């Protein structure tokens, strides 16, 4: 009886630890995703690049184009900043799927409000698939695939 | 004390011992699954192809920004394949990265060739990001994000 009770208590503790680890993981992921939006909104290319894993496999795909690794280094001096286009992007919904303690998949929608000088601001929505992996205690983007959301069936 | 230590030891061994951390097999398993998916599509066996999708609300097939569930994909894919006389599909440029021992992500391209109602052949290329998970010993695609390859799609006469 006593042994069974000890095993039961150990199992309960294990489940509680796993659950709180999972909550902690989600919190870390949400924080990273918010930081990513802030970095995009303020043209902080260096910050964005620091969130991306330094690995040959890494792919950042926008629409049908694979972006070159140094793409984000050019954001802070790039064409958008020079033309005074501002973006306000935020996640409007996301689903986080935890594979294990170090690997997570996030699929969600980002709403972007684009404002250009002397023009009316307009909204676009994109659907994003992001794979994150924990490396040396920090979450890093392994792949990010973005498409403009559409209601038009294309297959 | 001993039962607790046994449980803890069992947990550590199962999660960290190299014999149980079989990342090396992950790439091979995912590669095989992708080829089986392609084979099913080439046979226009949409149900079989969809059997490799995770049956879970998380699963989405994103085709150039158009988001569908597993059931919707089956319906739309059957409709589009029924219109095609000839259809062929293959993967190219596959790169697979294990995500631990129970997950993986692949980036790849597909090359499809089809003819609709006796019209001209239409090759199309797409670029994909696909995530995979091993659940109860079987691998499944958990999310598929497809975009038309920006190199350009051609219709031949």
mmCIF file of C-alpha atoms in Angstrom:
data_model
loop_
_atom_site.group_PDB
_atom_site.id
_atom_site.type_symbol
_atom_site.label_atom_id
_atom_site.label_comp_id
_atom_site.label_asym_id
_atom_site.label_seq_id
_atom_site.Cartn_x
_atom_site.Cartn_y
_atom_site.Cartn_z
ATOM 1 C CA UNK A 1 0.000 0.000 0.000
ATOM 2 C CA UNK A 2 2.738 2.398 1.007
ATOM 3 C CA UNK A 3 4.794 1.591 -2.114
ATOM 4 C CA UNK A 4 1.776 2.129 -4.372
ATOM 5 C CA UNK A 5 1.166 5.494 -2.734
ATOM 6 C CA UNK A 6 4.781 6.538 -3.293
ATOM 7 C CA UNK A 7 4.623 5.523 -6.963
ATOM 8 C CA UNK A 8 1.335 7.409 -7.356
ATOM 9 C CA UNK A 9 2.800 10.536 -5.760
ATOM 10 C CA UNK A 10 5.854 10.295 -8.021
ATOM 11 C CA UNK A 11 3.608 10.029 -11.089
ATOM 12 C CA UNK A 12 1.497 13.009 -10.017
ATOM 13 C CA UNK A 13 4.666 15.074 -9.441
ATOM 14 C CA UNK A 14 5.947 14.056 -12.870
ATOM 15 C CA UNK A 15 2.687 15.123 -14.554
ATOM 16 C CA UNK A 16 2.673 18.447 -12.686
ATOM 17 C CA UNK A 17 6.287 19.150 -13.658
ATOM 18 C CA UNK A 18 5.554 18.290 -17.330
ATOM 19 C CA UNK A 19 2.490 20.553 -17.357
ATOM 20 C CA UNK A 20 4.302 23.516 -15.831
ATOM 21 C CA UNK A 21 7.219 22.985 -18.262
ATOM 22 C CA UNK A 22 4.761 23.050 -21.114
ATOM 23 C CA UNK A 23 3.198 26.297 -19.811
ATOM 24 C CA UNK A 24 6.672 27.803 -19.413
ATOM 25 C CA UNK A 25 7.544 26.778 -22.968
ATOM 26 C CA UNK A 26 4.419 28.415 -24.381
ATOM 27 C CA UNK A 27 5.180 31.585 -22.470
ATOM 28 C CA UNK A 28 8.745 31.674 -23.882
ATOM 29 C CA UNK A 29 7.452 31.055 -27.411
ATOM 30 C CA UNK A 30 4.819 33.799 -27.121
ATOM 31 C CA UNK A 31 7.473 36.196 -25.851
ATOM 32 C CA UNK A 32 9.765 35.402 -28.808
ATOM 33 C CA UNK A 33 6.928 35.849 -31.295
ATOM 34 C CA UNK A 34 6.033 39.251 -29.801
ATOM 35 C CA UNK A 35 9.704 40.289 -29.943
ATOM 36 C CA UNK A 36 9.760 39.232 -33.598
ATOM 37 C CA UNK A 37 6.818 41.528 -34.397
ATOM 38 C CA UNK A 38 8.412 44.442 -32.544
ATOM 39 C CA UNK A 39 11.665 43.910 -34.449
ATOM 40 C CA UNK A 40 9.810 43.867 -37.805
ATOM 41 C CA UNK A 41 7.812 46.977 -36.907
ATOM 42 C CA UNK A 42 10.963 48.939 -36.031
ATOM 43 C CA UNK A 43 13.106 47.686 -38.945
ATOM 44 C CA UNK A 44 15.456 46.001 -36.505
ATOM 45 C CA UNK A 45 17.123 43.650 -38.980
ATOM 46 C CA UNK A 46 19.922 42.748 -36.593
ATOM 47 C CA UNK A 47 17.435 41.669 -33.917
ATOM 48 C CA UNK A 48 15.488 39.581 -36.429
ATOM 49 C CA UNK A 49 18.680 37.927 -37.659
ATOM 50 C CA UNK A 50 19.625 37.084 -34.066
ATOM 51 C CA UNK A 51 16.356 35.160 -33.712
ATOM 52 C CA UNK A 52 17.151 32.974 -36.705
ATOM 53 C CA UNK A 53 19.240 29.840 -36.253
ATOM 54 C CA UNK A 54 22.689 29.952 -37.770
ATOM 55 C CA UNK A 55 22.403 26.730 -39.734
ATOM 56 C CA UNK A 56 22.601 25.765 -43.406
ATOM 57 C CA UNK A 57 19.150 24.200 -43.260
ATOM 58 C CA UNK A 58 17.356 27.437 -42.269
ATOM 59 C CA UNK A 59 14.732 28.596 -44.782
ATOM 60 C CA UNK A 60 12.715 31.805 -44.696
ATOM 61 C CA UNK A 61 10.085 31.637 -47.422
ATOM 62 C CA UNK A 62 7.830 34.516 -48.369
ATOM 63 C CA UNK A 63 5.222 33.573 -50.926
ATOM 64 C CA UNK A 64 7.223 31.469 -53.346
ATOM 65 C CA UNK A 65 10.597 33.047 -52.710
ATOM 66 C CA UNK A 66 13.352 31.754 -50.475
ATOM 67 C CA UNK A 67 14.969 34.774 -48.856
ATOM 68 C CA UNK A 68 18.738 34.951 -48.794
ATOM 69 C CA UNK A 69 20.407 34.679 -45.350
ATOM 70 C CA UNK A 70 21.537 38.306 -45.364
ATOM 71 C CA UNK A 71 18.060 39.642 -46.237
ATOM 72 C CA UNK A 72 17.283 40.766 -42.723
ATOM 73 C CA UNK A 73 20.583 42.586 -42.335
ATOM 74 C CA UNK A 74 19.367 44.991 -45.004
ATOM 75 C CA UNK A 75 15.990 45.775 -43.452
ATOM 76 C CA UNK A 76 17.200 48.666 -41.315
ATOM 77 C CA UNK A 77 18.711 50.460 -44.277
ATOM 78 C CA UNK A 78 16.395 49.054 -46.911
ATOM 79 C CA UNK A 79 13.837 50.366 -49.307
ATOM 80 C CA UNK A 80 10.891 50.392 -46.858
ATOM 81 C CA UNK A 81 12.625 52.642 -44.376
ATOM 82 C CA UNK A 82 13.825 55.028 -47.117
ATOM 83 C CA UNK A 83 10.343 55.301 -48.630
ATOM 84 C CA UNK A 84 8.825 56.054 -45.199
ATOM 85 C CA UNK A 85 6.594 53.028 -45.222
ATOM 86 C CA UNK A 86 5.689 51.897 -41.726
ATOM 87 C CA UNK A 87 4.317 48.548 -40.679
ATOM 88 C CA UNK A 88 2.348 47.627 -37.629
ATOM 89 C CA UNK A 89 2.202 43.847 -37.462
ATOM 90 C CA UNK A 90 0.747 41.653 -34.784
ATOM 91 C CA UNK A 91 -0.265 38.044 -34.322
ATOM 92 C CA UNK A 92 -4.057 37.821 -34.305
ATOM 93 C CA UNK A 93 -4.242 34.105 -33.660
ATOM 94 C CA UNK A 94 -1.796 31.253 -33.364
ATOM 95 C CA UNK A 95 -1.704 27.556 -32.649
ATOM 96 C CA UNK A 96 1.365 26.259 -30.864
ATOM 97 C CA UNK A 97 2.196 22.588 -31.158
ATOM 98 C CA UNK A 98 4.901 21.360 -28.799
ATOM 99 C CA UNK A 99 6.800 18.385 -30.188
ATOM 100 C CA UNK A 100 9.147 18.155 -27.205
ATOM 101 C CA UNK A 101 11.083 20.399 -24.795
ATOM 102 C CA UNK A 102 13.222 21.820 -27.603
ATOM 103 C CA UNK A 103 11.029 21.759 -30.706
ATOM 104 C CA UNK A 104 7.853 23.678 -31.424
ATOM 105 C CA UNK A 105 5.685 24.439 -34.468
ATOM 106 C CA UNK A 106 3.588 27.609 -34.608
ATOM 107 C CA UNK A 107 0.941 28.277 -37.245
ATOM 108 C CA UNK A 108 -0.952 31.539 -37.132
ATOM 109 C CA UNK A 109 -2.192 34.715 -38.753
ATOM 110 C CA UNK A 110 -0.447 38.077 -38.704
ATOM 111 C CA UNK A 111 -2.336 41.298 -39.347
ATOM 112 C CA UNK A 112 -0.217 44.058 -40.898
ATOM 113 C CA UNK A 113 -1.300 47.682 -41.172
ATOM 114 C CA UNK A 114 0.838 49.423 -43.797
ATOM 115 C CA UNK A 115 1.053 53.190 -43.730
ATOM 116 C CA UNK A 116 2.706 55.205 -46.447
ATOM 117 C CA UNK A 117 3.101 58.972 -46.608
ATOM 118 C CA UNK A 118 0.085 60.707 -48.189
ATOM 119 C CA UNK A 119 -1.769 57.430 -48.638
ATOM 120 C CA UNK A 120 -4.545 55.666 -46.738
ATOM 121 C CA UNK A 121 -3.307 52.880 -44.460
ATOM 122 C CA UNK A 122 -4.348 49.398 -45.532
ATOM 123 C CA UNK A 123 -4.522 46.007 -43.850
ATOM 124 C CA UNK A 124 -3.225 42.668 -45.021
ATOM 125 C CA UNK A 125 -3.361 39.299 -43.357
ATOM 126 C CA UNK A 126 -0.792 36.580 -43.749
ATOM 127 C CA UNK A 127 -0.683 32.939 -42.674
ATOM 128 C CA UNK A 128 2.620 31.849 -41.180
ATOM 129 C CA UNK A 129 4.180 28.477 -40.384
ATOM 130 C CA UNK A 130 7.130 28.818 -38.024
ATOM 131 C CA UNK A 131 9.358 26.040 -36.695
ATOM 132 C CA UNK A 132 11.326 26.886 -33.556
ATOM 133 C CA UNK A 133 14.125 24.977 -31.867
ATOM 134 C CA UNK A 134 15.790 25.655 -28.543
ATOM 135 C CA UNK A 135 19.533 26.094 -28.889
ATOM 136 C CA UNK A 136 21.754 26.819 -25.866
ATOM 137 C CA UNK A 137 18.754 27.972 -23.873
ATOM 138 C CA UNK A 138 17.380 30.320 -26.568
ATOM 139 C CA UNK A 139 14.561 29.710 -29.004
ATOM 140 C CA UNK A 140 15.587 30.136 -32.626
ATOM 141 C CA UNK A 141 13.676 30.160 -35.898
ATOM 142 C CA UNK A 142 14.485 27.148 -38.070
ATOM 143 C CA UNK A 143 11.961 27.791 -40.824
ATOM 144 C CA UNK A 144 9.381 30.474 -41.460
ATOM 145 C CA UNK A 145 6.957 30.272 -44.360
ATOM 146 C CA UNK A 146 4.599 33.188 -45.035
ATOM 147 C CA UNK A 147 1.747 33.545 -47.511
ATOM 148 C CA UNK A 148 -0.856 36.262 -47.940
ATOM 149 C CA UNK A 149 -4.157 34.875 -46.689
ATOM 150 C CA UNK A 150 -6.773 34.357 -49.384
ATOM 151 C CA UNK A 151 -10.306 33.019 -49.618
ATOM 152 C CA UNK A 152 -9.729 32.019 -53.244
ATOM 153 C CA UNK A 153 -9.339 28.312 -53.771
ATOM 154 C CA UNK A 154 -6.339 27.640 -55.987
ATOM 155 C CA UNK A 155 -6.351 23.856 -56.443
ATOM 156 C CA UNK B 1 12.702 6.006 -2.072
ATOM 157 C CA UNK B 2 13.722 3.164 -4.414
ATOM 158 C CA UNK B 3 10.551 3.283 -6.596
ATOM 159 C CA UNK B 4 10.953 7.052 -7.076
ATOM 160 C CA UNK B 5 14.576 6.609 -8.060
ATOM 161 C CA UNK B 6 13.605 3.831 -10.482
ATOM 162 C CA UNK B 7 11.002 6.044 -12.143
ATOM 163 C CA UNK B 8 13.416 8.948 -12.431
ATOM 164 C CA UNK B 9 16.154 6.693 -13.834
ATOM 165 C CA UNK B 10 13.738 5.170 -16.358
ATOM 166 C CA UNK B 11 12.678 8.666 -17.493
ATOM 167 C CA UNK B 12 16.283 9.795 -17.980
ATOM 168 C CA UNK B 13 17.292 6.634 -19.885
ATOM 169 C CA UNK B 14 14.282 6.744 -22.223
ATOM 170 C CA UNK B 15 14.832 10.387 -23.093
ATOM 171 C CA UNK B 16 18.578 10.755 -23.218
ATOM 172 C CA UNK B 17 20.258 7.387 -23.910
ATOM 173 C CA UNK B 18 21.517 7.251 -27.548
ATOM 174 C CA UNK B 19 19.880 3.861 -28.121
ATOM 175 C CA UNK B 20 16.480 5.442 -27.561
ATOM 176 C CA UNK B 21 17.271 8.775 -29.209
ATOM 177 C CA UNK B 22 17.081 7.600 -32.769
ATOM 178 C CA UNK B 23 17.434 10.847 -34.652
ATOM 179 C CA UNK B 24 19.369 9.025 -37.362
ATOM 180 C CA UNK B 25 16.258 7.103 -38.384
ATOM 181 C CA UNK B 26 14.076 10.211 -38.446
ATOM 182 C CA UNK B 27 15.351 11.441 -41.816
ATOM 183 C CA UNK B 28 14.917 8.016 -43.368
ATOM 184 C CA UNK B 29 11.375 7.569 -41.987
ATOM 185 C CA UNK B 30 10.278 11.015 -43.169
ATOM 186 C CA UNK B 31 11.832 10.464 -46.598
ATOM 187 C CA UNK B 32 9.900 7.198 -46.955
ATOM 188 C CA UNK B 33 6.643 8.860 -45.883
ATOM 189 C CA UNK B 34 7.097 11.639 -48.439
ATOM 190 C CA UNK B 35 7.711 9.118 -51.216
ATOM 191 C CA UNK B 36 4.625 7.127 -50.194
ATOM 192 C CA UNK B 37 2.587 10.344 -50.293
ATOM 193 C CA UNK B 38 3.880 11.115 -53.798
ATOM 194 C CA UNK B 39 3.118 7.555 -54.931
ATOM 195 C CA UNK B 40 -0.461 7.829 -53.671
ATOM 196 C CA UNK B 41 -0.962 11.150 -55.516
ATOM 197 C CA UNK B 42 0.455 9.695 -58.734
ATOM 198 C CA UNK B 43 -2.163 6.950 -58.475
ATOM 199 C CA UNK B 44 -4.778 9.673 -57.779
ATOM 200 C CA UNK B 45 -5.473 7.872 -54.495
ATOM 201 C CA UNK B 46 -6.356 10.981 -52.503
ATOM 202 C CA UNK B 47 -7.654 9.069 -49.472
ATOM 203 C CA UNK B 48 -4.377 7.196 -49.197
ATOM 204 C CA UNK B 49 -2.379 10.431 -49.550
ATOM 205 C CA UNK B 50 -4.505 12.055 -46.820
ATOM 206 C CA UNK B 51 -3.915 9.089 -44.497
ATOM 207 C CA UNK B 52 -0.427 10.540 -43.980
ATOM 208 C CA UNK B 53 -1.949 13.728 -42.552
ATOM 209 C CA UNK B 54 -2.431 14.087 -38.819
ATOM 210 C CA UNK B 55 -6.080 13.715 -37.831
ATOM 211 C CA UNK B 56 -6.165 16.574 -35.390
ATOM 212 C CA UNK B 57 -7.567 20.148 -35.459
ATOM 213 C CA UNK B 58 -3.970 21.463 -35.558
ATOM 214 C CA UNK B 59 -3.477 20.070 -39.070
ATOM 215 C CA UNK B 60 -3.773 22.589 -41.866
ATOM 216 C CA UNK B 61 -2.908 22.477 -45.550
ATOM 217 C CA UNK B 62 -1.959 25.972 -46.665
ATOM 218 C CA UNK B 63 -1.927 26.299 -50.432
ATOM 219 C CA UNK B 64 -0.683 29.733 -51.475
ATOM 220 C CA UNK B 65 -2.535 31.395 -48.613
ATOM 221 C CA UNK B 66 -5.720 29.301 -48.949
ATOM 222 C CA UNK B 67 -6.123 27.318 -45.723
ATOM 223 C CA UNK B 68 -7.977 23.994 -45.661
ATOM 224 C CA UNK B 69 -8.509 21.154 -43.210
ATOM 225 C CA UNK B 70 -7.714 17.520 -44.001
ATOM 226 C CA UNK B 71 -11.306 16.820 -45.083
ATOM 227 C CA UNK B 72 -11.467 19.921 -47.287
ATOM 228 C CA UNK B 73 -8.148 19.008 -48.931
ATOM 229 C CA UNK B 74 -9.463 15.532 -49.791
ATOM 230 C CA UNK B 75 -12.616 17.030 -51.317
ATOM 231 C CA UNK B 76 -10.846 19.730 -53.364
ATOM 232 C CA UNK B 77 -7.993 17.484 -54.454
ATOM 233 C CA UNK B 78 -10.417 14.815 -55.716
ATOM 234 C CA UNK B 79 -12.314 17.475 -57.664
ATOM 235 C CA UNK B 80 -9.158 18.843 -59.282
ATOM 236 C CA UNK B 81 -7.701 15.403 -60.075
ATOM 237 C CA UNK B 82 -11.015 14.309 -61.638
ATOM 238 C CA UNK B 83 -10.605 17.151 -64.164
ATOM 239 C CA UNK B 84 -7.125 15.978 -65.115
ATOM 240 C CA UNK B 85 -6.494 13.346 -67.727
ATOM 241 C CA UNK B 86 -2.815 13.046 -67.004
ATOM 242 C CA UNK B 87 -1.240 13.864 -63.663
ATOM 243 C CA UNK B 88 2.188 13.252 -62.260
ATOM 244 C CA UNK B 89 3.803 14.509 -59.067
ATOM 245 C CA UNK B 90 7.295 14.247 -57.632
ATOM 246 C CA UNK B 91 9.359 15.840 -54.926
ATOM 247 C CA UNK B 92 12.625 17.616 -55.696
ATOM 248 C CA UNK B 93 15.274 19.339 -53.560
ATOM 249 C CA UNK B 94 14.204 17.605 -50.340
ATOM 250 C CA UNK B 95 15.958 18.749 -47.171
ATOM 251 C CA UNK B 96 14.921 17.155 -43.892
ATOM 252 C CA UNK B 97 15.895 18.291 -40.401
ATOM 253 C CA UNK B 98 15.041 16.101 -37.388
ATOM 254 C CA UNK B 99 13.384 17.899 -34.479
ATOM 255 C CA UNK B 100 14.339 15.538 -31.687
ATOM 256 C CA UNK B 101 13.415 11.878 -32.119
ATOM 257 C CA UNK B 102 9.693 12.416 -32.707
ATOM 258 C CA UNK B 103 9.600 15.388 -35.032
ATOM 259 C CA UNK B 104 11.008 16.727 -38.269
ATOM 260 C CA UNK B 105 10.688 19.592 -40.703
ATOM 261 C CA UNK B 106 11.251 19.342 -44.431
ATOM 262 C CA UNK B 107 11.660 22.034 -47.036
ATOM 263 C CA UNK B 108 11.296 20.844 -50.593
ATOM 264 C CA UNK B 109 9.860 21.532 -53.993
ATOM 265 C CA UNK B 110 7.336 19.599 -56.014
ATOM 266 C CA UNK B 111 7.070 19.244 -59.754
ATOM 267 C CA UNK B 112 3.632 18.399 -61.136
ATOM 268 C CA UNK B 113 2.610 17.793 -64.689
ATOM 269 C CA UNK B 114 -1.030 17.688 -65.689
ATOM 270 C CA UNK B 115 -3.383 17.934 -68.641
ATOM 271 C CA UNK B 116 -6.927 19.204 -68.212
ATOM 272 C CA UNK B 117 -9.573 17.953 -70.655
ATOM 273 C CA UNK B 118 -7.225 17.403 -73.583
ATOM 274 C CA UNK B 119 -5.709 20.875 -73.219
ATOM 275 C CA UNK B 120 -2.008 21.715 -73.094
ATOM 276 C CA UNK B 121 0.299 20.119 -70.521
ATOM 277 C CA UNK B 122 0.749 22.335 -67.478
ATOM 278 C CA UNK B 123 3.850 21.845 -65.381
ATOM 279 C CA UNK B 124 3.823 23.581 -62.023
ATOM 280 C CA UNK B 125 6.433 23.905 -59.324
ATOM 281 C CA UNK B 126 5.726 24.599 -55.687
ATOM 282 C CA UNK B 127 7.874 25.144 -52.644
ATOM 283 C CA UNK B 128 6.900 23.529 -49.338
ATOM 284 C CA UNK B 129 7.537 23.619 -45.622
ATOM 285 C CA UNK B 130 6.188 20.440 -44.031
ATOM 286 C CA UNK B 131 6.320 19.441 -40.371
ATOM 287 C CA UNK B 132 6.140 15.839 -39.186
ATOM 288 C CA UNK B 133 5.529 14.030 -35.927
ATOM 289 C CA UNK B 134 5.833 10.456 -34.786
ATOM 290 C CA UNK B 135 2.737 9.450 -32.851
ATOM 291 C CA UNK B 136 2.293 5.933 -31.456
ATOM 292 C CA UNK B 137 5.025 4.627 -33.735
ATOM 293 C CA UNK B 138 3.743 6.138 -37.005
ATOM 294 C CA UNK B 139 4.848 9.304 -38.781
ATOM 295 C CA UNK B 140 2.351 11.942 -39.893
ATOM 296 C CA UNK B 141 2.462 15.318 -41.635
ATOM 297 C CA UNK B 142 1.197 17.861 -39.089
ATOM 298 C CA UNK B 143 1.297 21.026 -41.202
ATOM 299 C CA UNK B 144 1.850 21.614 -44.917
ATOM 300 C CA UNK B 145 2.586 25.063 -46.258
ATOM 301 C CA UNK B 146 2.829 25.299 -50.023
ATOM 302 C CA UNK B 147 3.568 28.265 -52.266
ATOM 303 C CA UNK B 148 3.965 28.388 -56.056
ATOM 304 C CA UNK B 149 7.673 28.515 -56.828
ATOM 305 C CA UNK B 150 8.577 32.039 -57.844
ATOM 306 C CA UNK B 151 10.995 30.874 -60.548
ATOM 307 C CA UNK B 152 7.960 30.797 -62.804
ATOM 308 C CA UNK B 153 5.305 28.346 -63.922
ATOM 309 C CA UNK B 154 4.990 27.565 -67.610
ATOM 310 C CA UNK B 155 2.277 26.190 -69.828
ATOM 311 C CA UNK B 156 3.664 24.297 -72.809
ATOM 312 C CA UNK B 157 1.762 24.190 -76.109
#
